[in-house]
PDB file of C-alpha atoms in Angstrom:
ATOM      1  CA  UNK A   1      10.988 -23.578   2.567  1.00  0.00           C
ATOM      2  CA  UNK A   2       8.697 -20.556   4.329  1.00  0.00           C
ATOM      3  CA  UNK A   3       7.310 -21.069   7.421  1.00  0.00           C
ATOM      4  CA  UNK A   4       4.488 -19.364   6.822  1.00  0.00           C
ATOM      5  CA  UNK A   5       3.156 -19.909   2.945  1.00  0.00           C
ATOM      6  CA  UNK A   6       0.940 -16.934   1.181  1.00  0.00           C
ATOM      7  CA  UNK A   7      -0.831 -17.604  -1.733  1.00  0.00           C
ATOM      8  CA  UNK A   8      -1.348 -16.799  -4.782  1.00  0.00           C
ATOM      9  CA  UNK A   9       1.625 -15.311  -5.190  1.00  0.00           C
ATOM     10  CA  UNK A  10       0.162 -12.370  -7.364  1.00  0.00           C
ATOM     11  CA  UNK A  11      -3.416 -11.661  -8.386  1.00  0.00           C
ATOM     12  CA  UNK A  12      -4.629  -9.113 -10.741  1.00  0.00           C
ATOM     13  CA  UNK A  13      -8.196  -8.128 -10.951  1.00  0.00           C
ATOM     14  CA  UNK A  14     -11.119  -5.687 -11.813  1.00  0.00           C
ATOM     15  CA  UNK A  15     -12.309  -2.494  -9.598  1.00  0.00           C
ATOM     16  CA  UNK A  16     -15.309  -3.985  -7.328  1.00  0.00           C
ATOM     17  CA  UNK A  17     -14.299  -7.954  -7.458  1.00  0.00           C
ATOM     18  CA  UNK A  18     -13.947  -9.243  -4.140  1.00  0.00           C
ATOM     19  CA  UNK A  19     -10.787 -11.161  -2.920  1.00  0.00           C
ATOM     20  CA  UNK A  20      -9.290 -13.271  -0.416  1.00  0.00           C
ATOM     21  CA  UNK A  21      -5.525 -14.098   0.229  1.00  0.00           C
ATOM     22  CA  UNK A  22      -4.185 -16.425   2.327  1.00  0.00           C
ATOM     23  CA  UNK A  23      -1.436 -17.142   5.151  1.00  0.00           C
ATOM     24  CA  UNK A  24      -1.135 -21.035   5.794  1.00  0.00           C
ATOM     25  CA  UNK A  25       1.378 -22.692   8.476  1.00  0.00           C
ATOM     26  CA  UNK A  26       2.041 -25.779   9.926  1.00  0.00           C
ATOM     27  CA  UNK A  27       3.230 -23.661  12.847  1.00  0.00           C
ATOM     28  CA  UNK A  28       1.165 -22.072  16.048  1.00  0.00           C
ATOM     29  CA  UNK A  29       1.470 -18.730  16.314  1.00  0.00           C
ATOM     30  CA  UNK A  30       0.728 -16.690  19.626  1.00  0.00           C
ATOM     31  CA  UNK A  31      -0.579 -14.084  16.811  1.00  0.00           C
ATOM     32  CA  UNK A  32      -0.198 -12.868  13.259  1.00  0.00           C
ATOM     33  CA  UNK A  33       0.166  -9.567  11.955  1.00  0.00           C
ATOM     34  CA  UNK A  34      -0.542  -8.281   8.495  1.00  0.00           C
ATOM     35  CA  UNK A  35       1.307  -5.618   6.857  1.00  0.00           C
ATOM     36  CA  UNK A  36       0.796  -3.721   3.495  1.00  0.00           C
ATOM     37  CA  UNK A  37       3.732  -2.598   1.472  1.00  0.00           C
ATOM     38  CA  UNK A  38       3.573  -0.058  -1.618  1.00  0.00           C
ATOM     39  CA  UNK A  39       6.763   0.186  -3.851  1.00  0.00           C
ATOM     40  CA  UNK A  40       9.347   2.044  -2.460  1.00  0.00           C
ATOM     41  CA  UNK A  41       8.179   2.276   1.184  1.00  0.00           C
ATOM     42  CA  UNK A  42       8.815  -0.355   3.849  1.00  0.00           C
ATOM     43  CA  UNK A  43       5.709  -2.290   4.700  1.00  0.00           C
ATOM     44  CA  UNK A  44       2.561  -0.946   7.166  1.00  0.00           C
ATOM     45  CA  UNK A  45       0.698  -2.341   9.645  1.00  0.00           C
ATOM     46  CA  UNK A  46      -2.791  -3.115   8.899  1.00  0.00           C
ATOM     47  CA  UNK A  47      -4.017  -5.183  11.527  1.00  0.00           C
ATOM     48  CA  UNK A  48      -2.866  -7.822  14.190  1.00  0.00           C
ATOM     49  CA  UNK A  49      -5.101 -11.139  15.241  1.00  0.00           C
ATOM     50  CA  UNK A  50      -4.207 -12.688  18.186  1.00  0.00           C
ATOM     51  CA  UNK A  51      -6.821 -15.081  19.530  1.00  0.00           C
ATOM     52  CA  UNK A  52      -8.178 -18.279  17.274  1.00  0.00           C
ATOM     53  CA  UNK A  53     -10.957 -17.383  15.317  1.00  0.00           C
ATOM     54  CA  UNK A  54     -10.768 -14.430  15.771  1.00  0.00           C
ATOM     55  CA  UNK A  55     -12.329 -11.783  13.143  1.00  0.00           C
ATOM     56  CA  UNK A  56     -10.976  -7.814  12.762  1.00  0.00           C
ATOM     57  CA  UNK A  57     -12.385  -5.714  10.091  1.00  0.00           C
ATOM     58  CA  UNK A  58     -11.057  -2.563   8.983  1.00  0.00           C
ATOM     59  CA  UNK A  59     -13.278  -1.259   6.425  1.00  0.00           C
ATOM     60  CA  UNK A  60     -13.378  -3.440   3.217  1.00  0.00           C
ATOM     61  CA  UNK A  61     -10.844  -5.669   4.841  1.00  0.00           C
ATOM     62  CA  UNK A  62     -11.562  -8.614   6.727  1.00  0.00           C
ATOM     63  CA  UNK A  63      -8.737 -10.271   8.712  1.00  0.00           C
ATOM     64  CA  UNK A  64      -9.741 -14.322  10.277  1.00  0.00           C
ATOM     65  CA  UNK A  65      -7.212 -16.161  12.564  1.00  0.00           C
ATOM     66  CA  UNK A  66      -7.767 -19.484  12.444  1.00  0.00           C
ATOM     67  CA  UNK A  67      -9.240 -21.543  15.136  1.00  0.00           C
ATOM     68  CA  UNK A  68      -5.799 -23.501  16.126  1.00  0.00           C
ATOM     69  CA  UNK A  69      -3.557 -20.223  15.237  1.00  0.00           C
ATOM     70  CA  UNK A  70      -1.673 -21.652  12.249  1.00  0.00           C
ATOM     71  CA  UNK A  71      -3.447 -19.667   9.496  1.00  0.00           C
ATOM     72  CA  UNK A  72      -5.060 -16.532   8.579  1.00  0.00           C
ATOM     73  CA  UNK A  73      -6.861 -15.046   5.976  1.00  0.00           C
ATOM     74  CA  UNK A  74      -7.435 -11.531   4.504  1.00  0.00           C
ATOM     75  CA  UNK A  75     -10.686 -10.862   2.296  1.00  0.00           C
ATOM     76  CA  UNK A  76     -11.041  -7.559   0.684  1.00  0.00           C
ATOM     77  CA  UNK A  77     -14.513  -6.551  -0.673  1.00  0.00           C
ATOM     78  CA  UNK A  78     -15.144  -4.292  -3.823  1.00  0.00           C
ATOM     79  CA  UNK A  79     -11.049  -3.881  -4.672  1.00  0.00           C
ATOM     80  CA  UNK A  80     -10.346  -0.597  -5.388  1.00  0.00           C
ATOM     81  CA  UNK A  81      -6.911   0.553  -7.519  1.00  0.00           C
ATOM     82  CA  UNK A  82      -5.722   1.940  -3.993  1.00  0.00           C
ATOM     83  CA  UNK A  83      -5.365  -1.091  -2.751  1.00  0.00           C
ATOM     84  CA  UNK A  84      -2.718  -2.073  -5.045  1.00  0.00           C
ATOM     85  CA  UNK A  85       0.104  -3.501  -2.848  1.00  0.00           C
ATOM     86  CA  UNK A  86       2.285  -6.395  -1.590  1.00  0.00           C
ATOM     87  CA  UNK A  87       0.079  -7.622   1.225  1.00  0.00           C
ATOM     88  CA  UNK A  88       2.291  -9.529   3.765  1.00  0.00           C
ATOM     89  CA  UNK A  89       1.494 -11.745   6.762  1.00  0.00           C
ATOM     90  CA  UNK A  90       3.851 -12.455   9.738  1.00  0.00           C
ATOM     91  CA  UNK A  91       4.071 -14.776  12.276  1.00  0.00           C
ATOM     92  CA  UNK A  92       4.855 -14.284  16.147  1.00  0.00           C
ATOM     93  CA  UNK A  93       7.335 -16.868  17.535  1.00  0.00           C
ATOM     94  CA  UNK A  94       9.831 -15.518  20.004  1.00  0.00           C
ATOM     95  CA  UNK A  95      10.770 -13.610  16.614  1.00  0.00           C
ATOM     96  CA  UNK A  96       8.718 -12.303  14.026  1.00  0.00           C
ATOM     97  CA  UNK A  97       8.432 -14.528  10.647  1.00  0.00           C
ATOM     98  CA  UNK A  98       7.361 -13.328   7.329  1.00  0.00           C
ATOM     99  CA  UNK A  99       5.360 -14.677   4.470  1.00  0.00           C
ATOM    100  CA  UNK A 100       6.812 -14.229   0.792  1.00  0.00           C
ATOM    101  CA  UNK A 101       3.837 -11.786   0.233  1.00  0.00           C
ATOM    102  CA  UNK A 102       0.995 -11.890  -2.065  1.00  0.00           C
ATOM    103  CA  UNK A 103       1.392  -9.026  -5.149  1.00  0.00           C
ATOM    104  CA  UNK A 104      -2.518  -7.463  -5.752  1.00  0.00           C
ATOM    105  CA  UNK A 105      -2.723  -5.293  -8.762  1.00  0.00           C
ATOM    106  CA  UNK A 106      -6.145  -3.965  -9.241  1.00  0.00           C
ATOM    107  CA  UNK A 107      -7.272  -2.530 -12.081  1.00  0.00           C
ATOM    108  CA  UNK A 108      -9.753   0.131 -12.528  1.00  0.00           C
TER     109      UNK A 108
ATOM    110  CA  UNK B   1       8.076  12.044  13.907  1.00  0.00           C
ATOM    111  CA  UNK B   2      10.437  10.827  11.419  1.00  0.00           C
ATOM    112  CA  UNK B   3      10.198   7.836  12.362  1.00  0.00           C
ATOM    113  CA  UNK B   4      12.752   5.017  11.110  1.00  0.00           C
ATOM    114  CA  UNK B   5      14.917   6.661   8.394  1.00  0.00           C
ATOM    115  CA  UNK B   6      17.162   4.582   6.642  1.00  0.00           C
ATOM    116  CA  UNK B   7      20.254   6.408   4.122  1.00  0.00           C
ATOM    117  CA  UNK B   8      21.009   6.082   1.481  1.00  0.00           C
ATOM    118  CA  UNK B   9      17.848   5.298  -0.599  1.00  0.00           C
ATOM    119  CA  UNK B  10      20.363   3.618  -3.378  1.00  0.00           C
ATOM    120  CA  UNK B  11      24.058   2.462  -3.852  1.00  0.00           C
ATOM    121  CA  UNK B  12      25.853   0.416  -6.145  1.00  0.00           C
ATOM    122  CA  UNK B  13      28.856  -1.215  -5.194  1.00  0.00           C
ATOM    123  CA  UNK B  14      31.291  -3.541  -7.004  1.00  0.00           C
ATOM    124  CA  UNK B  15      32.563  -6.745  -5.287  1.00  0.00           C
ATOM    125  CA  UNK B  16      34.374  -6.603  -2.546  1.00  0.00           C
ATOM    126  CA  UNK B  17      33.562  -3.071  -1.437  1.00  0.00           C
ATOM    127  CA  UNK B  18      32.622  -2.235   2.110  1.00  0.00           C
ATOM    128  CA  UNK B  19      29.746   0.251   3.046  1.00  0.00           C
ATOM    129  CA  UNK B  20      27.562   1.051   6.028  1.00  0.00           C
ATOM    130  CA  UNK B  21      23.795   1.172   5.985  1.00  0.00           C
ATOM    131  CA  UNK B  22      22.139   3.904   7.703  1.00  0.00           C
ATOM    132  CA  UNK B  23      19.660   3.208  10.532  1.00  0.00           C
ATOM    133  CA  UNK B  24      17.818   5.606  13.294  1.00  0.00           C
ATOM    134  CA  UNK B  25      14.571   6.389  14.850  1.00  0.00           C
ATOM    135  CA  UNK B  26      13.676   8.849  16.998  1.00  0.00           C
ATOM    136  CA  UNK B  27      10.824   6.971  18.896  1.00  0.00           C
ATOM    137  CA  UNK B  28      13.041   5.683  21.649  1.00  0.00           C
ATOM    138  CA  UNK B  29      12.566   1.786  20.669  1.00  0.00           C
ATOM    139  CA  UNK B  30      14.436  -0.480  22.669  1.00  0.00           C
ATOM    140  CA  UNK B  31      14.521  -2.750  19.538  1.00  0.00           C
ATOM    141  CA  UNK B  32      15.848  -2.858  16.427  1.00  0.00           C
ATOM    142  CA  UNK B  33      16.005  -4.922  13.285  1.00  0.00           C
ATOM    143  CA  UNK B  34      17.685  -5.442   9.989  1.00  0.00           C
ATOM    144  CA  UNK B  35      15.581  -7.412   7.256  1.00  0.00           C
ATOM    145  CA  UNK B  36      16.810  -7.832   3.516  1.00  0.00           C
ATOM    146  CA  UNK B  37      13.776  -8.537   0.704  1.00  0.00           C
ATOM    147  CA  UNK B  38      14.486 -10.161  -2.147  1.00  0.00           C
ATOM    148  CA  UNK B  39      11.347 -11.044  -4.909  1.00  0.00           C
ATOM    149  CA  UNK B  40       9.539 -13.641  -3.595  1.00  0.00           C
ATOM    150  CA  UNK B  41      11.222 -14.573  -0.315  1.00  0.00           C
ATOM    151  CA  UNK B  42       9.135 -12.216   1.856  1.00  0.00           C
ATOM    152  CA  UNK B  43      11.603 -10.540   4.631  1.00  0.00           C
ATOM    153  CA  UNK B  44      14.767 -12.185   6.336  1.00  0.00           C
ATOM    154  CA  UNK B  45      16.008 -10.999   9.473  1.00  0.00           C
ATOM    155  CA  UNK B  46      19.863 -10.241   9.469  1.00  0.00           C
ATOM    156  CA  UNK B  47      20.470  -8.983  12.966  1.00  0.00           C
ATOM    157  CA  UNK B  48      18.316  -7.638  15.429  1.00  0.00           C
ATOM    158  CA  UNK B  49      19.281  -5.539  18.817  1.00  0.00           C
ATOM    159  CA  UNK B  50      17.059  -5.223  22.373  1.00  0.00           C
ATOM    160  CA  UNK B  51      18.992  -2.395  23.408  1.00  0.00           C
ATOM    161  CA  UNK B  52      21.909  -0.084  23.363  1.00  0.00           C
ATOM    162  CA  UNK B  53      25.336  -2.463  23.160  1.00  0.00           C
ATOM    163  CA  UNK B  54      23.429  -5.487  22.673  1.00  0.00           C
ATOM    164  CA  UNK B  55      23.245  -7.520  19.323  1.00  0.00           C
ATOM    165  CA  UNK B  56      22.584 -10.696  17.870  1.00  0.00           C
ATOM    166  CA  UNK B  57      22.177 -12.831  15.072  1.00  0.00           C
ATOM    167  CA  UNK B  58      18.946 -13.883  13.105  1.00  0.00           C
ATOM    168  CA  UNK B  59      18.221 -15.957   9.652  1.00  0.00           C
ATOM    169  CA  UNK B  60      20.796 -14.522   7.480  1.00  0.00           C
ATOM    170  CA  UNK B  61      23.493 -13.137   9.259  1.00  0.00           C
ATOM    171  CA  UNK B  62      26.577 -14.087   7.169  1.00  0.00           C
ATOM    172  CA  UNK B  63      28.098 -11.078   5.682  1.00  0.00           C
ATOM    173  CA  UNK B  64      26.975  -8.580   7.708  1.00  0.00           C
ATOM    174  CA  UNK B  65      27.824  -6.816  11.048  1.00  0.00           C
ATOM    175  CA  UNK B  66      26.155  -4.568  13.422  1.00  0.00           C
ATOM    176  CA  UNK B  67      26.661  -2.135  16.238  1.00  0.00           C
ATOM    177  CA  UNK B  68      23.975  -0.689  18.975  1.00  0.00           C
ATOM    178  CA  UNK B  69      26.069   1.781  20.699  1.00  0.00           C
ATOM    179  CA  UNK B  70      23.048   4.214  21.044  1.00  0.00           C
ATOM    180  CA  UNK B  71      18.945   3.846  21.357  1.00  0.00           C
ATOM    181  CA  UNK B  72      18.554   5.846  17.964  1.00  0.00           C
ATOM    182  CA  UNK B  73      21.011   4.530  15.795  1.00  0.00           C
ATOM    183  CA  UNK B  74      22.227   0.710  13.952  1.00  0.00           C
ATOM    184  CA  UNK B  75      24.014   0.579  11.407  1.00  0.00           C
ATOM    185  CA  UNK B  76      24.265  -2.389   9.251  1.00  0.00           C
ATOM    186  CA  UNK B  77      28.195  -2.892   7.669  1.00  0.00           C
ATOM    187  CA  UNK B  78      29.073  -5.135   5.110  1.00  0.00           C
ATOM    188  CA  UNK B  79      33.094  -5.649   4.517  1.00  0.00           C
ATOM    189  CA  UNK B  80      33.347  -7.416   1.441  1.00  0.00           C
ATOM    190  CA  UNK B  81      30.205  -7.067  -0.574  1.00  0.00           C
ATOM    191  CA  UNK B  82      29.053  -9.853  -2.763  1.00  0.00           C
ATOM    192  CA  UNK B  83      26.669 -10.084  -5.936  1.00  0.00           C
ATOM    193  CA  UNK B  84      24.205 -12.461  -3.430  1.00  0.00           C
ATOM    194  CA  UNK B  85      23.984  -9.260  -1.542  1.00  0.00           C
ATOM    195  CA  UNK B  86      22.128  -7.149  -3.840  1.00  0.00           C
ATOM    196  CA  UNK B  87      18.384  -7.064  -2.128  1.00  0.00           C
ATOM    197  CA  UNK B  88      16.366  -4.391  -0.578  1.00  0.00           C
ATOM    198  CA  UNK B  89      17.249  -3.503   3.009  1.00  0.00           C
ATOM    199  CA  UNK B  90      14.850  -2.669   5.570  1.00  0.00           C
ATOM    200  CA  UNK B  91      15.761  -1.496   9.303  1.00  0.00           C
ATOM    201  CA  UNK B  92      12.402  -1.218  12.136  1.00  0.00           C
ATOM    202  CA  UNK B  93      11.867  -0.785  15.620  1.00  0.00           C
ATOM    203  CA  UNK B  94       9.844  -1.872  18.345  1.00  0.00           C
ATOM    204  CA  UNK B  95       9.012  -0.238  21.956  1.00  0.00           C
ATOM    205  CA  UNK B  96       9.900  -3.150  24.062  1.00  0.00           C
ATOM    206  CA  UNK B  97       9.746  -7.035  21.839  1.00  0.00           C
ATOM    207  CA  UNK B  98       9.689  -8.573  18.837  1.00  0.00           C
ATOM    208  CA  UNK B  99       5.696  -9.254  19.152  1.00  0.00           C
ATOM    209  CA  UNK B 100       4.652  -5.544  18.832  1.00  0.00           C
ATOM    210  CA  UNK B 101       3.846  -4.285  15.557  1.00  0.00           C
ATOM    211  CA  UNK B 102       7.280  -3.134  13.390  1.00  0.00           C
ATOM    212  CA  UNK B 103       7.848   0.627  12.200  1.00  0.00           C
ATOM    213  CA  UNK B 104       9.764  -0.016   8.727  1.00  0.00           C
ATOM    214  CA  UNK B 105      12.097   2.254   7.452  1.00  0.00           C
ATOM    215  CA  UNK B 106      11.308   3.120   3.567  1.00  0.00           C
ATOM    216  CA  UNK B 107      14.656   0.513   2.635  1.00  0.00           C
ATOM    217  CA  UNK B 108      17.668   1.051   0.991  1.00  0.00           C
ATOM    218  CA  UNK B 109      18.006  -0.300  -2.402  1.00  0.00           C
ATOM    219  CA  UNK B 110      21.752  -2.057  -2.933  1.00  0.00           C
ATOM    220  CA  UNK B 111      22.845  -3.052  -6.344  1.00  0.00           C
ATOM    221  CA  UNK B 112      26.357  -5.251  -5.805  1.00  0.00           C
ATOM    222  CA  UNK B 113      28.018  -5.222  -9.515  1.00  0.00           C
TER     223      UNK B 113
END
């Protein structure tokens, strides 16, 4: 069982649709970090969210904390084929603790 | 900046084989970490280290040793490999804690035949 549940699993869609995935937990975090990973590289850090509700956006990503800290949520508007990725969400507790990833293949 | 750079990129080993994974980073992180990814399980920690000669266990440890004896440089061993092995391997750093963002290495990909 994961600690900290992504879904979906894997979407595939069309240049310029609009997306969100998500990072659920029954678990506070004291903050949640996302991470992008292409094949054959280890994954990136896109953004971390550390207070509830709080709301980052980095370009046509949009990162939400949720108000009690045990979920997040990344939207990204207009997909382009660069953003093609395993998209990955962690939780802090005294270690870090990863989601299973979401898989977004988008297709121009 | 290198960075983290993990060697070798790929290996195949047969059962019961012993090999060493390659870790360093030239960013003089306290912390280190191993991680193995397998499809749809996200990233497990192995071992992690918060400084030179220090060590310790995390999720998956069983199978695998360590060793910290510098800043730059852990390598991950495993004595008597096993097909449940075969994964992706990650190694990162962080300046001073576990709550800082990670610096991945780009993996090592192990194939245990």
């Amino acid at each position: 069982t994961q600690l900290l549940e992504q879904s979906p699993q894997f979407l595939s869609i069309q240049e310029g649709e609009n997306l969100t995935v998500y990072c659920n937990s029954s678990s506070v975090f004291s903050s949640l970090q996302w991470y992008r990973q292409e094949p054959g590289e280890g994954p990136v850090l896109l953004v971390t969210v550390v207070t509830g509700g709080e709301v980052k956006k980095l370009k046509r990503l949009t990162f939400q904390f949720g108000d009690a800290r045990k979920d997040s949520s990344l939207h990204i508007t207009a997909a382009q084929p660069g953003d093609t990725g395993l998209y990955l969400c962690a939780g802090v507790r005294n270690k870090l603790v990863f989601g299973a990833g979401t898989i977004l293949r988008v297709k121009s | 900046n290198a960075g983290v750079t993990q060697t070798p990129k790929f290996r195949i080993l047969k059962i019961g084989q012993s090999m060493t994974l390659q870790c360093a980073q030239d960013m003089n992180h306290n912390y280190m970490y191993w991680y193995r990814q397998d499809p749809g399980m996200g990233l497990k920690l192995i071992y992690y280290s918060v400084g030179a000669g220090i060590t310790d266990k995390g999720e998956v440890p069983n199978g695998y040793n360590v060793s910290r004896s510098t800043t730059e440089d852990f390598p991950l061993r495993l004595e008597l490999a096993a097909p449940s092995q075969t994964s992706v391997y990650f190694c990162a750093s962080t300046p001073s804690d576990s709550n800082q963002p990670q610096h991945f290495g780009d993996g090592t990909r192990l194939s245990i035949l």
